[in-house]
Coordinates of C-alpha atoms and ligand atoms in Angstrom, one line a residue:
M20 CA 33.0 -16.1 -11.7
A21 CA 35.4 -14.0 -9.8
G22 CA 38.4 -13.2 -12.0
H23 CA 36.7 -14.3 -15.2
A24 CA 37.1 -11.1 -17.4
H25 CA 34.0 -11.4 -19.3
A26 CA 31.4 -12.4 -16.7
A27 CA 28.1 -10.8 -17.0
P28 CA 27.1 -8.8 -13.8
D29 CA 25.5 -11.0 -11.2
P30 CA 21.8 -9.9 -11.0
L31 CA 21.8 -11.4 -7.4
A32 CA 24.9 -9.8 -6.1
P33 CA 24.5 -8.2 -2.8
H34 CA 24.1 -4.4 -2.6
A35 CA 24.7 -3.8 1.0
S36 CA 22.1 -1.2 1.0
W37 CA 18.4 -0.6 1.7
S38 CA 16.8 0.2 -1.5
V39 CA 13.3 1.6 -0.5
T40 CA 13.2 5.3 -1.7
T41 CA 14.6 7.9 0.6
R42 CA 12.9 10.6 -1.2
G43 CA 10.0 12.1 0.2
T44 CA 8.9 11.9 4.0
A45 CA 6.5 9.3 5.3
P46 CA 8.2 7.4 8.0
L47 CA 4.8 6.5 9.2
P48 CA 1.5 6.0 7.2
P49 CA 0.2 9.3 6.2
M50 CA -3.0 10.6 8.0
G51 CA -5.5 13.2 6.9
W52 CA -8.5 14.1 4.8
N53 CA -9.3 14.0 1.1
S54 CA -12.2 15.5 -0.7
W55 CA -13.1 12.6 -3.0
N56 CA -15.2 10.4 -0.9
A57 CA -16.8 13.3 0.6
F58 CA -17.7 15.4 -2.3
N59 CA -16.6 13.7 -5.5
S60 CA -15.3 16.5 -7.8
D61 CA -17.9 18.9 -6.5
I62 CA -15.3 20.8 -4.4
D63 CA -14.9 24.4 -3.1
E64 CA -12.8 26.4 -0.8
E65 CA -15.6 26.6 1.8
R66 CA -16.0 22.8 1.9
I67 CA -12.3 22.2 1.9
L68 CA -11.6 24.7 4.8
A69 CA -14.6 23.5 6.9
S70 CA -13.4 20.1 6.9
A71 CA -9.9 21.3 7.7
Q72 CA -11.2 23.5 10.6
A73 CA -13.3 20.5 11.8
L74 CA -10.1 18.4 11.9
V75 CA -8.5 21.0 14.2
N76 CA -11.4 21.6 16.4
T77 CA -12.5 17.9 17.0
G78 CA -9.0 17.1 17.9
L79 CA -8.4 14.8 15.1
A80 CA -5.6 16.8 13.8
A81 CA -3.8 16.7 17.1
K82 CA -4.2 12.7 16.7
G83 CA -2.3 12.9 13.5
Y84 CA -4.9 13.7 10.6
R85 CA -2.8 16.4 9.2
Y86 CA -3.0 16.1 5.6
V87 CA -6.0 17.9 3.9
D88 CA -6.1 16.8 0.1
I89 CA -7.8 18.4 -2.5
D90 CA -8.7 15.6 -5.1
D91 CA -10.2 16.0 -8.8
G92 CA -12.0 19.1 -9.6
W93 CA -9.8 22.1 -8.6
W94 CA -8.6 22.8 -12.4
L95 CA -10.0 25.0 -14.9
R96 CA -7.7 24.7 -18.0
R97 CA -4.0 24.8 -19.1
R98 CA -3.4 28.3 -20.3
Q99 CA -2.0 28.6 -23.7
P100 CA 0.5 28.9 -25.0
D101 CA 2.7 28.9 -21.8
G102 CA 0.9 25.8 -20.5
R103 CA 0.5 27.4 -16.8
L104 CA -2.3 25.6 -15.1
V105 CA -5.3 27.7 -14.1
I106 CA -7.4 27.1 -11.1
R107 CA -11.2 27.3 -11.2
A108 CA -11.1 30.4 -9.2
E109 CA -14.9 30.8 -8.9
R110 CA -14.8 27.9 -6.5
F111 CA -11.6 29.2 -4.8
P112 CA -12.0 32.8 -3.9
S113 CA -8.8 33.1 -2.2
A114 CA -6.9 31.9 -5.4
V115 CA -8.0 34.9 -7.3
T116 CA -4.8 36.9 -8.7
A117 CA -4.8 39.9 -10.7
D118 CA -3.4 38.1 -13.8
G119 CA -6.2 35.7 -13.8
A120 CA -4.1 32.7 -13.5
G121 CA -4.8 32.1 -9.8
S122 CA -2.6 30.8 -7.0
F123 CA -3.3 28.2 -4.3
R124 CA -0.6 29.7 -2.1
P125 CA -3.0 31.7 0.2
L126 CA -5.0 28.4 0.7
T127 CA -1.8 26.4 1.5
D128 CA -0.7 29.2 3.8
K129 CA -3.8 29.1 5.7
L130 CA -3.8 25.3 6.1
H131 CA -0.1 25.6 7.3
A132 CA -1.0 28.3 9.6
M133 CA -3.7 25.9 11.0
G134 CA -0.9 23.4 11.8
L135 CA -2.0 21.1 8.9
K136 CA -0.5 20.0 5.6
A137 CA -1.8 20.5 2.1
G138 CA -2.4 17.9 -0.6
I139 CA -3.0 18.4 -4.3
Y140 CA -4.1 16.0 -7.2
S141 CA -3.0 15.5 -10.8
D142 CA -2.7 12.8 -13.5
I143 CA 0.4 11.3 -15.2
G144 CA -1.3 11.5 -18.5
R145 CA -2.8 14.6 -20.5
N146 CA -6.1 14.2 -19.0
S147 CA -7.9 13.6 -15.8
C148 CA -10.0 10.7 -14.5
G149 CA -13.2 12.8 -14.6
Q150 CA -12.5 13.6 -18.3
A151 CA -11.9 10.1 -19.1
Y152 CA -14.8 8.3 -17.3
T153 CA -17.4 10.7 -15.9
A154 CA -17.9 13.8 -17.9
N155 CA -21.1 14.4 -16.0
F156 CA -19.2 15.2 -12.8
A157 CA -18.8 18.8 -11.7
N158 CA -16.0 21.0 -12.5
Q159 CA -14.5 19.5 -15.7
P160 CA -11.6 21.4 -17.4
E161 CA -12.8 23.7 -20.1
G162 CA -11.7 25.2 -23.3
S163 CA -9.9 23.9 -26.4
Q164 CA -8.4 20.3 -26.6
L165 CA -5.1 21.7 -25.5
E166 CA -6.6 23.9 -22.8
R167 CA -8.4 20.7 -21.4
E168 CA -4.9 18.8 -21.1
V169 CA -4.7 19.5 -17.5
G170 CA -2.4 16.3 -16.7
L171 CA 1.4 16.3 -16.0
Y172 CA 2.2 14.6 -19.3
G173 CA 4.7 17.0 -21.3
H174 CA 4.5 19.4 -18.3
I175 CA 6.1 17.3 -15.4
D176 CA 8.8 19.9 -14.5
Q177 CA 6.5 22.9 -14.9
D178 CA 3.5 21.6 -13.0
I179 CA 5.7 20.0 -10.2
R180 CA 7.4 23.6 -9.8
L181 CA 3.9 25.3 -9.7
L182 CA 2.0 22.9 -7.4
M183 CA 4.8 21.8 -5.0
G184 CA 7.1 25.0 -5.3
D185 CA 5.1 28.0 -5.9
W186 CA 1.9 26.7 -4.4
N187 CA 3.9 24.8 -1.6
F188 CA 1.5 21.8 -1.4
D189 CA 3.2 19.0 0.8
L190 CA 1.6 16.0 -1.0
I191 CA 0.7 15.2 -4.5
K192 CA -1.4 12.3 -5.6
V193 CA -0.9 11.5 -9.1
D194 CA -3.5 9.4 -11.0
G195 CA -3.1 7.3 -14.1
C196 CA -6.3 7.7 -16.0
G197 CA -4.7 9.7 -18.8
I198 CA -2.4 6.9 -19.8
R199 CA -5.0 4.2 -19.5
A200 CA -8.3 5.5 -21.1
M201 CA -7.4 7.7 -23.9
T202 CA -6.8 4.9 -26.4
P203 CA -7.3 5.5 -30.1
A204 CA -10.5 3.5 -30.0
N205 CA -12.2 5.6 -27.2
P206 CA -15.1 7.5 -28.8
L207 CA -13.9 10.6 -26.8
V208 CA -10.7 10.4 -28.9
K209 CA -12.3 9.5 -32.0
S210 CA -14.7 12.5 -31.7
G211 CA -11.6 14.9 -31.2
A212 CA -12.4 15.8 -27.6
Y213 CA -9.0 14.5 -26.4
R214 CA -5.8 13.4 -27.9
A215 CA -4.9 9.7 -28.0
L216 CA -2.2 8.7 -25.7
G217 CA -0.9 5.1 -25.6
P218 CA -2.5 3.2 -23.7
L219 CA 0.4 2.6 -21.5
V220 CA -1.6 0.8 -18.9
D221 CA -4.1 -1.9 -20.0
Y222 CA -6.0 -2.4 -16.9
D223 CA -7.2 -5.8 -17.8
T224 CA -4.0 -7.3 -19.1
L225 CA -0.5 -6.9 -17.5
S226 CA 1.2 -8.3 -20.6
R227 CA -0.4 -5.5 -22.7
T228 CA 0.8 -2.8 -20.2
D229 CA 4.1 -0.9 -20.9
I230 CA 5.5 -1.2 -17.5
P231 CA 8.8 0.4 -18.0
A232 CA 7.1 3.4 -19.7
V233 CA 4.6 3.8 -16.9
R234 CA 7.4 3.5 -14.2
G235 CA 9.5 5.9 -16.1
L236 CA 6.9 8.7 -16.1
Y237 CA 6.4 8.3 -12.5
Q238 CA 10.2 8.4 -12.0
E239 CA 10.1 11.7 -13.8
V240 CA 7.8 13.1 -11.3
S241 CA 10.0 11.7 -8.4
D242 CA 13.0 13.5 -10.0
A243 CA 11.1 16.7 -10.5
L244 CA 9.9 16.6 -6.9
A245 CA 13.5 16.1 -5.7
R246 CA 14.6 19.2 -7.7
T247 CA 11.7 21.2 -6.5
R248 CA 11.8 20.3 -2.9
P249 CA 15.4 19.7 -1.9
A250 CA 14.3 19.8 1.8
N251 CA 12.7 16.4 0.8
D252 CA 9.5 17.5 2.9
Y253 CA 6.7 16.0 0.7
V254 CA 4.8 12.9 0.1
F255 CA 4.4 11.4 -3.3
S256 CA 1.2 9.4 -3.7
L257 CA 0.8 6.9 -6.6
C258 CA -2.6 6.0 -7.9
L259 CA -2.2 3.2 -10.4
W260 CA -4.8 1.0 -8.7
G261 CA -2.4 -1.9 -8.6
S262 CA -1.9 -2.0 -12.4
A263 CA 1.5 -1.9 -14.3
D264 CA 3.1 -4.1 -11.7
V265 CA 3.4 -1.1 -9.5
R266 CA 3.7 -3.6 -6.6
S267 CA 7.1 -4.3 -7.7
W268 CA 8.5 -0.9 -8.2
A269 CA 6.4 1.7 -6.0
R270 CA 8.8 1.2 -3.2
Q271 CA 11.6 2.8 -5.2
V272 CA 9.7 5.6 -6.6
G273 CA 6.9 6.8 -4.1
N274 CA 5.7 7.3 -0.6
M275 CA 2.2 5.3 -0.8
S276 CA 0.8 3.2 -3.7
R277 CA -2.8 2.2 -4.4
T278 CA -3.1 -1.4 -4.7
S279 CA -6.8 -1.7 -6.1
E280 CA -9.5 0.1 -7.8
D281 CA -11.5 2.7 -6.0
I282 CA -13.3 1.8 -2.7
S283 CA -16.9 2.3 -2.6
P284 CA -18.9 2.4 0.7
N285 CA -20.2 -1.2 0.8
W286 CA -18.9 -4.4 2.3
E287 CA -18.0 -6.3 -0.7
R288 CA -15.9 -3.5 -2.2
M289 CA -14.1 -3.1 1.2
L290 CA -13.3 -6.7 1.2
H291 CA -11.8 -6.4 -2.2
N292 CA -9.6 -3.4 -1.4
L293 CA -8.5 -5.1 1.9
D294 CA -7.5 -8.2 -0.1
S295 CA -5.5 -6.2 -2.4
V296 CA -3.0 -5.6 0.4
A297 CA -3.7 -8.3 3.0
R298 CA -0.8 -10.4 1.5
R299 CA 1.7 -7.8 0.6
E300 CA 3.2 -7.4 4.0
L301 CA 6.6 -7.5 2.8
Y302 CA 6.0 -4.6 0.3
A303 CA 5.2 -1.9 2.7
H304 CA 8.0 -0.1 4.6
A305 CA 8.7 3.2 6.3
N306 CA 8.5 5.8 3.5
S307 CA 6.6 3.5 1.0
W308 CA 3.3 2.2 2.1
N309 CA 0.5 0.0 0.5
D310 CA -2.5 2.1 0.1
P311 CA -5.8 0.1 -0.4
D312 CA -7.6 3.6 -0.9
M313 CA -9.1 6.3 1.4
L314 CA -11.4 5.5 4.4
Y315 CA -15.2 5.4 3.7
V316 CA -15.9 5.4 7.5
G317 CA -19.1 7.4 8.1
T318 CA -20.8 6.6 4.7
G319 CA -23.2 3.9 3.2
E320 CA -22.5 0.5 4.7
F321 CA -19.9 2.0 6.9
D322 CA -22.0 4.8 8.5
M323 CA -22.9 4.8 12.3
S324 CA -25.8 2.5 12.1
H325 CA -23.4 -0.1 10.7
R326 CA -21.4 -0.2 13.7
E327 CA -19.5 -3.6 13.2
E328 CA -18.8 -2.6 9.4
A329 CA -17.6 0.8 10.3
R330 CA -15.4 -0.5 13.0
S331 CA -14.0 -3.4 10.9
H332 CA -13.0 -0.9 8.0
M333 CA -11.3 1.3 10.4
A334 CA -9.6 -1.3 12.4
L335 CA -8.4 -3.3 9.4
W336 CA -7.0 -0.1 7.6
A337 CA -5.1 0.6 10.8
M338 CA -3.6 -2.9 11.1
L339 CA -2.5 -3.0 7.6
N340 CA -0.6 0.3 7.8
A341 CA -2.9 2.0 5.4
P342 CA -2.6 5.7 5.2
L343 CA -5.5 6.8 7.2
I344 CA -7.3 9.4 4.9
I345 CA -10.8 10.4 5.9
G346 CA -13.4 10.8 3.2
F347 CA -16.3 12.4 5.0
D348 CA -17.8 15.9 5.1
M349 CA -16.5 16.8 8.6
R350 CA -19.2 19.4 9.0
K351 CA -21.6 16.6 9.5
A352 CA -19.6 14.2 11.7
T353 CA -21.5 13.0 14.7
P354 CA -19.7 12.2 18.0
D355 CA -19.6 8.5 17.5
L356 CA -18.0 8.8 14.2
L357 CA -15.5 11.0 15.6
A358 CA -14.9 8.6 18.3
L359 CA -14.2 6.0 15.7
L360 CA -11.8 8.1 13.6
G361 CA -10.2 9.3 16.7
N362 CA -9.9 5.9 18.4
T363 CA -6.3 6.4 19.9
A364 CA -5.8 2.6 20.3
L365 CA -6.2 2.0 16.6
I366 CA -4.2 5.1 15.7
A367 CA -1.5 3.9 17.8
L368 CA -1.4 0.5 15.9
N369 CA -1.3 2.2 12.6
Q370 CA 1.5 4.8 13.7
D371 CA 3.5 2.3 15.5
P372 CA 7.1 3.3 15.0
A373 CA 8.2 -0.2 14.1
G374 CA 6.2 0.2 10.8
N375 CA 5.3 -3.5 10.5
Q376 CA 2.2 -4.2 8.2
A377 CA 0.1 -6.9 9.9
V378 CA 0.6 -10.4 8.9
L379 CA -2.0 -13.0 8.2
A380 CA -1.8 -15.6 11.1
W381 CA -4.9 -17.5 10.0
D382 CA -6.4 -17.2 6.6
S383 CA -9.8 -18.2 5.2
D384 CA -12.8 -16.9 3.4
T385 CA -14.7 -16.6 6.7
V386 CA -12.4 -15.6 9.5
Q387 CA -8.9 -13.9 9.1
I388 CA -6.4 -13.3 12.1
F389 CA -4.0 -10.5 11.4
V390 CA -1.2 -9.9 13.9
K391 CA 1.1 -6.8 14.1
T392 CA 4.2 -6.9 15.9
L393 CA 4.7 -3.5 17.7
A394 CA 7.8 -1.6 18.7
D395 CA 7.6 -2.8 22.2
G396 CA 7.3 -6.2 21.2
S397 CA 3.6 -6.5 22.0
K398 CA 1.1 -7.7 19.2
G399 CA -1.7 -6.1 17.6
V400 CA -4.5 -8.6 16.9
A401 CA -7.5 -8.4 14.6
V402 CA -9.9 -11.3 14.5
F403 CA -12.0 -10.7 11.5
N404 CA -15.4 -12.2 10.5
R405 CA -15.7 -11.5 6.8
T406 CA -19.3 -13.0 6.6
G407 CA -22.8 -12.1 7.5
S408 CA -23.2 -14.8 10.0
A409 CA -22.1 -15.3 13.5
V410 CA -18.9 -17.5 13.8
D411 CA -16.6 -18.9 16.5
A412 CA -13.0 -18.4 16.4
T413 CA -10.1 -20.0 18.1
L414 CA -7.1 -17.6 18.8
T415 CA -4.0 -19.4 19.7
A416 CA -0.8 -18.4 21.5
E417 CA 1.1 -20.0 18.5
Q418 CA -0.6 -17.6 16.0
L419 CA 0.8 -14.8 18.1
K420 CA 4.2 -16.5 18.2
L421 CA 4.0 -16.7 21.8
R422 CA 4.6 -19.6 24.3
T423 CA 1.8 -22.0 24.4
D424 CA 2.5 -22.8 28.0
A425 CA 2.6 -19.4 29.6
P426 CA -0.2 -17.0 30.1
V427 CA -1.1 -14.5 27.4
D428 CA -2.7 -11.3 28.4
L429 CA -5.3 -9.6 26.2
V430 CA -6.7 -6.1 26.2
D431 CA -9.7 -5.6 24.1
L432 CA -9.3 -2.5 22.1
W433 CA -13.0 -1.8 22.0
E434 CA -14.0 -2.3 25.6
G435 CA -10.8 -1.7 27.2
K436 CA -11.3 -5.0 29.2
P437 CA -8.4 -7.4 30.1
A438 CA -8.5 -11.0 29.5
R439 CA -6.0 -13.8 30.1
F440 CA -5.6 -17.3 28.4
T441 CA -3.0 -20.1 28.1
G442 CA -2.7 -22.0 24.8
E443 CA -5.9 -20.9 23.1
T444 CA -9.1 -18.9 23.6
R445 CA -12.5 -19.2 22.0
L446 CA -14.0 -16.2 20.7
G447 CA -17.7 -15.3 19.3
L448 CA -17.8 -13.0 16.4
A449 CA -21.0 -11.2 15.4
P450 CA -21.6 -10.9 11.5
H451 CA -18.8 -8.6 10.1
Q452 CA -17.3 -8.0 13.4
T453 CA -13.6 -7.4 14.1
L454 CA -12.4 -8.2 17.6
M455 CA -9.3 -6.1 18.2
F456 CA -6.6 -6.8 21.0
R457 CA -3.3 -5.9 22.2
A458 CA -1.6 -9.2 23.3
T459 CA 1.4 -9.6 25.5
G460 CA 3.1 -12.9 26.7
Q461 CA 6.3 -14.7 26.6
R462 CA 8.0 -15.0 23.2
E463 CA 8.1 -18.3 21.3
H464 CA 11.6 -17.3 20.1
A465 CA 13.1 -15.8 23.0
G466 CA 16.4 -15.2 21.5
G467 CA 15.5 -12.4 19.0
L468 CA 12.8 -11.6 16.4
Y469 CA 11.5 -13.8 13.6
L470 CA 11.8 -11.8 10.3
S471 CA 8.1 -12.5 9.7
E472 CA 7.5 -10.5 12.8
Q473 CA 9.2 -7.5 11.3
P474 CA 8.1 -7.3 7.7
G475 CA 8.7 -3.6 7.7
A476 CA 12.5 -4.6 7.9
V477 CA 12.5 -7.0 5.0
N478 CA 12.5 -5.8 1.5
P479 CA 12.2 -8.3 -1.4
A480 CA 14.7 -6.3 -3.6
I481 CA 14.4 -9.0 -6.3
D482 CA 11.4 -11.4 -5.5
G483 CA 11.9 -13.8 -8.3
V484 CA 8.7 -12.8 -10.2
E485 CA 10.0 -12.5 -13.8
T486 CA 6.7 -12.3 -15.4
P487 CA 4.1 -10.4 -13.4
M488 CA 0.8 -12.4 -13.0
A489 CA -2.5 -11.5 -11.8
D490 CA -3.2 -12.2 -8.1
P491 CA -6.2 -14.7 -7.9
M492 CA -6.5 -14.5 -3.9
I493 CA -8.5 -11.1 -4.2
H494 CA -12.5 -11.0 -3.4
R495 CA -14.1 -9.9 -6.6
G496 CA -17.5 -8.5 -5.9
L497 CA -19.6 -6.6 -8.3
L498 CA -18.2 -3.1 -9.1
P499 CA -21.1 -0.7 -8.5
W500 CA -20.3 1.4 -11.5
K501 CA -20.0 -1.5 -13.8
N502 CA -22.7 -3.8 -12.5
T503 CA -22.7 -7.0 -14.5
K504 CA -21.7 -5.4 -17.8
G505 CA -18.8 -7.4 -19.7
S506 CA -17.7 -10.7 -18.9
G507 CA -17.0 -10.5 -15.2
E508 CA -14.6 -9.1 -12.5
R509 CA -11.5 -11.1 -13.5
P510 CA -8.1 -11.3 -11.5
I511 CA -6.2 -8.1 -12.6
Y512 CA -3.7 -6.9 -9.9
G513 CA -0.3 -8.0 -10.4
G514 CA 1.4 -9.5 -7.3
W515 CA 1.0 -13.4 -7.5
G516 CA 4.0 -15.1 -6.6
G517 CA 5.5 -12.2 -4.4
A518 CA 7.4 -12.9 -1.3
R519 CA 5.3 -13.6 1.9
A520 CA 5.8 -13.8 5.8
D521 CA 4.7 -17.0 7.0
A522 CA 3.6 -18.4 3.9
T523 CA 4.7 -19.5 0.5
P524 CA 4.6 -17.0 -2.6
Y525 CA 1.3 -18.9 -3.5
G526 CA -0.1 -18.8 0.2
Q527 CA 0.7 -22.3 1.1
A528 CA 2.1 -23.1 4.8
L529 CA 5.9 -23.2 4.7
R530 CA 7.1 -26.8 4.5
I531 CA 10.6 -28.3 3.8
G532 CA 11.4 -31.9 3.5
G533 CA 8.2 -32.8 5.3
E534 CA 8.7 -30.2 8.1
T535 CA 6.3 -27.5 8.6
F536 CA 7.5 -24.0 9.7
T537 CA 4.9 -21.7 11.4
S538 CA 7.5 -18.8 10.9
G539 CA 9.7 -17.9 7.9
I540 CA 9.9 -16.1 4.7
G541 CA 8.6 -17.6 1.5
T542 CA 9.9 -16.4 -1.9
L543 CA 10.9 -17.7 -5.1
A544 CA 14.3 -18.8 -6.4
N545 CA 16.5 -16.2 -7.9
S546 CA 15.6 -13.8 -5.3
R547 CA 17.4 -11.3 -3.0
L548 CA 15.9 -10.0 0.2
E549 CA 17.2 -7.1 1.9
V550 CA 17.0 -7.1 5.9
R551 CA 17.7 -4.1 8.1
N552 CA 19.4 -5.2 11.1
A553 CA 18.7 -3.1 14.2
G554 CA 21.6 -4.2 16.3
F555 CA 21.2 -8.0 16.2
A556 CA 24.4 -10.2 16.4
R557 CA 23.4 -13.3 14.5
F558 CA 21.0 -14.5 11.6
V559 CA 19.6 -18.0 12.0
T560 CA 17.4 -19.9 9.8
R561 CA 16.7 -23.5 8.3
V562 CA 16.4 -23.3 4.6
G563 CA 15.2 -25.5 1.7
V564 CA 13.2 -25.8 -1.5
D565 CA 9.6 -25.5 -0.3
D566 CA 7.7 -29.0 -0.7
S567 CA 5.2 -27.1 -2.8
A568 CA 7.7 -26.5 -5.5
L569 CA 6.5 -28.2 -8.7
S570 CA 10.0 -29.1 -9.8
A571 CA 11.6 -32.0 -8.1
T572 CA 14.8 -31.6 -9.8
A573 CA 15.8 -27.9 -9.7
K574 CA 18.5 -27.0 -7.4
V575 CA 18.7 -23.9 -5.3
R576 CA 21.6 -22.6 -3.3
F577 CA 21.1 -20.2 -0.4
E578 CA 23.6 -17.6 0.9
V579 CA 23.6 -14.9 3.5
F580 CA 25.6 -11.5 3.4
A581 CA 26.3 -9.0 6.1
D582 CA 26.9 -5.6 4.5
G583 CA 27.8 -7.3 1.4
R584 CA 30.3 -9.9 2.9
S585 CA 29.4 -13.7 2.5
V586 CA 28.7 -15.0 5.8
A587 CA 26.8 -18.4 5.3
R588 CA 26.1 -20.5 2.5
T589 CA 24.5 -24.0 1.7
G590 CA 25.3 -26.3 -1.2
W591 CA 22.9 -27.1 -3.9
I592 CA 19.7 -28.4 -2.6
K593 CA 16.4 -29.5 -4.1
R594 CA 12.7 -30.3 -3.2
G595 CA 12.6 -33.0 -0.6
D596 CA 15.9 -32.4 1.0
A597 CA 15.9 -31.9 4.6
P598 CA 16.2 -28.2 5.9
I599 CA 19.7 -27.0 6.2
A600 CA 20.6 -25.0 9.4
L601 CA 22.5 -21.7 8.8
S602 CA 23.9 -19.3 11.7
A603 CA 25.7 -16.4 10.5
P604 CA 27.3 -13.6 12.5
V605 CA 25.8 -10.3 11.5
Q606 CA 27.0 -8.0 14.4
G607 CA 27.5 -4.6 13.3
A608 CA 26.1 -5.1 9.9
R609 CA 23.4 -2.7 8.8
I610 CA 21.9 -4.8 6.0
V611 CA 21.8 -8.5 5.9
E612 CA 20.8 -9.9 2.3
L613 CA 19.3 -13.4 1.7
V614 CA 20.0 -14.8 -1.7
A615 CA 18.4 -17.8 -3.1
R616 CA 20.1 -18.9 -6.4
G617 CA 18.4 -21.2 -8.7
D618 CA 20.4 -23.5 -11.0
R619 CA 18.3 -22.3 -14.0
T620 CA 17.7 -18.9 -15.5
G621 CA 14.4 -17.5 -16.5
L622 CA 11.0 -18.3 -15.0
Q623 CA 11.2 -19.5 -11.4
N624 CA 7.5 -19.5 -10.7
D625 CA 7.7 -23.3 -10.0
L626 CA 10.2 -23.0 -7.4
P627 CA 9.2 -21.6 -4.0
V628 CA 12.0 -21.5 -1.5
T629 CA 11.6 -21.1 2.3
W630 CA 13.8 -19.2 4.8
G631 CA 12.3 -21.3 7.7
A632 CA 12.3 -19.9 11.2
A633 CA 14.4 -17.0 10.0
A634 CA 15.3 -14.8 12.9
L635 CA 17.7 -12.0 13.9
D636 CA 19.0 -12.8 17.2
R637 CA 20.8 -10.8 19.9
Ligands
GAL20 C1 -9.5 7.8 -9.5 C2 -8.8 7.6 -8.2 C3 -9.8 8.2 -7.1 C4 -10.1 9.7 -7.4 C5 -10.6 9.7 -8.9 C6 -10.9 11.2 -9.2 O1 -8.8 7.3 -10.4 O2 -8.7 6.5 -8.1 O3 -9.2 8.1 -5.8 O4 -9.1 10.4 -7.3 O5 -9.8 9.2 -9.8 O6 -11.4 11.4 -10.4

């Protein structure tokens, strides 16, 4: 250990810093509009500007919907031999330039003059998603094999300079189809239409995905963005659909990151996308948000004749700090759709400055209760009926971490009506309904804030997951574009075993030595959590190996650091041992770190540990 000349560096050593990326600017979930869910790739300047103008005219822009993002369909070819990208100018008249290459600068200037921000789309591979999967879509790139290579691969610096420098876009979404689909076995590759690349992402199998290579490419984009935009005034949106273990590294690379395949406008698919973020509350932070994909509010099973479904989709995305990106042709928006998208109470929940993703306070396949602790200490509450039948639900003060012997005040966010209860209240839910409340009462933990009430301030820098595993907890409905072809919709998205608020990494209630903890952080052994300390004086917790651990003999030692200084630690403890109380002075420290060190190296998946009732106190 200390003083030993040849000791290997300790992977769990405190860093005394917050390791979420500081590149790019997304202190709150980005809000705006994107062309994909509205028009697919059949886009043109008129359609994009009309929706932009509608955002301004309807007041949605003033409510925060500022990004206007062009998705797939804007490119014509990559000019040879200099590799400059060429815009499909017949669709974008203002982009026409004398040299024929085209420029989006007039369009982004126009959007900026309207008080909006502009977003653009690319792919990390050589080819686009349309080229890979949907050749019948409008506006596919044209020309020779090389000319049709419109993706970033091999051109990262050049393209970032053009798109984010010369053209001055403010957001770039970088898709990953080009490193996933262009396998040597793909008929499109075999026929010579496209060059083979990788695949670096094997969508079905994490172990066949080259995670470091994928991360490395996205890191190169991050580096190019930093060079091109030294003012740091941009958003880098990762679109890897939860593959390549992006959950574990997105927060060091980008400002928002897709957690699942594309949403489609039906209930089952919405559930799937919801589930891909619902248990990742500790992986969303200011400047790096979980992205369960864009809103489909207004379309299909979320149109205004499906009021409950549309409301639920919107409310849940708001609660989970999803980027609120509208996907509707705004020329056709009706007043009731505008009212839902512009619901100020929901937007306020999403844009609350504390930046806490909602935490599951009650979980089942039928009803879920999400609670989001807001900057003023009050709670946003969603009581969600996943099913097509009416159900009764009980909301308790305990679920809100409020005292059971004092009144709890609710404001119904749909109706504006106040209500009051003590202890618990019974609620009736219509099929697919989400009841939304803002709740205030007396805090159960009066001395400070539980860590599980401030997930935005807790970063599992090392979560103990050594080998990424697919998450089996996600609803897996039929994929409309695949139907029942193949062998089924299998667990794919990495994330199983990640750290959780108020649950073990595998979704169990927290329990140490027979004692249940309704508040706490669950993680695996050999983990290091970073906690941002907003002026609290003391860190308190009762720790132990969780009763759900498979190993009865493996030992764990817990240690707390304040700005890198050790301020409290336990001896070695094992499953079944009573919880050990720690109370550590953290006054003045900016970063508190929680290290749980196992006595074995390698896989710790059998060893959940619990920071029970962990709290920062005044
Ligand atoms: C998908 C992506 C969608 C959309 C589409 C364009 O990979 O997830 O959001 O961008 O490509 O082809």
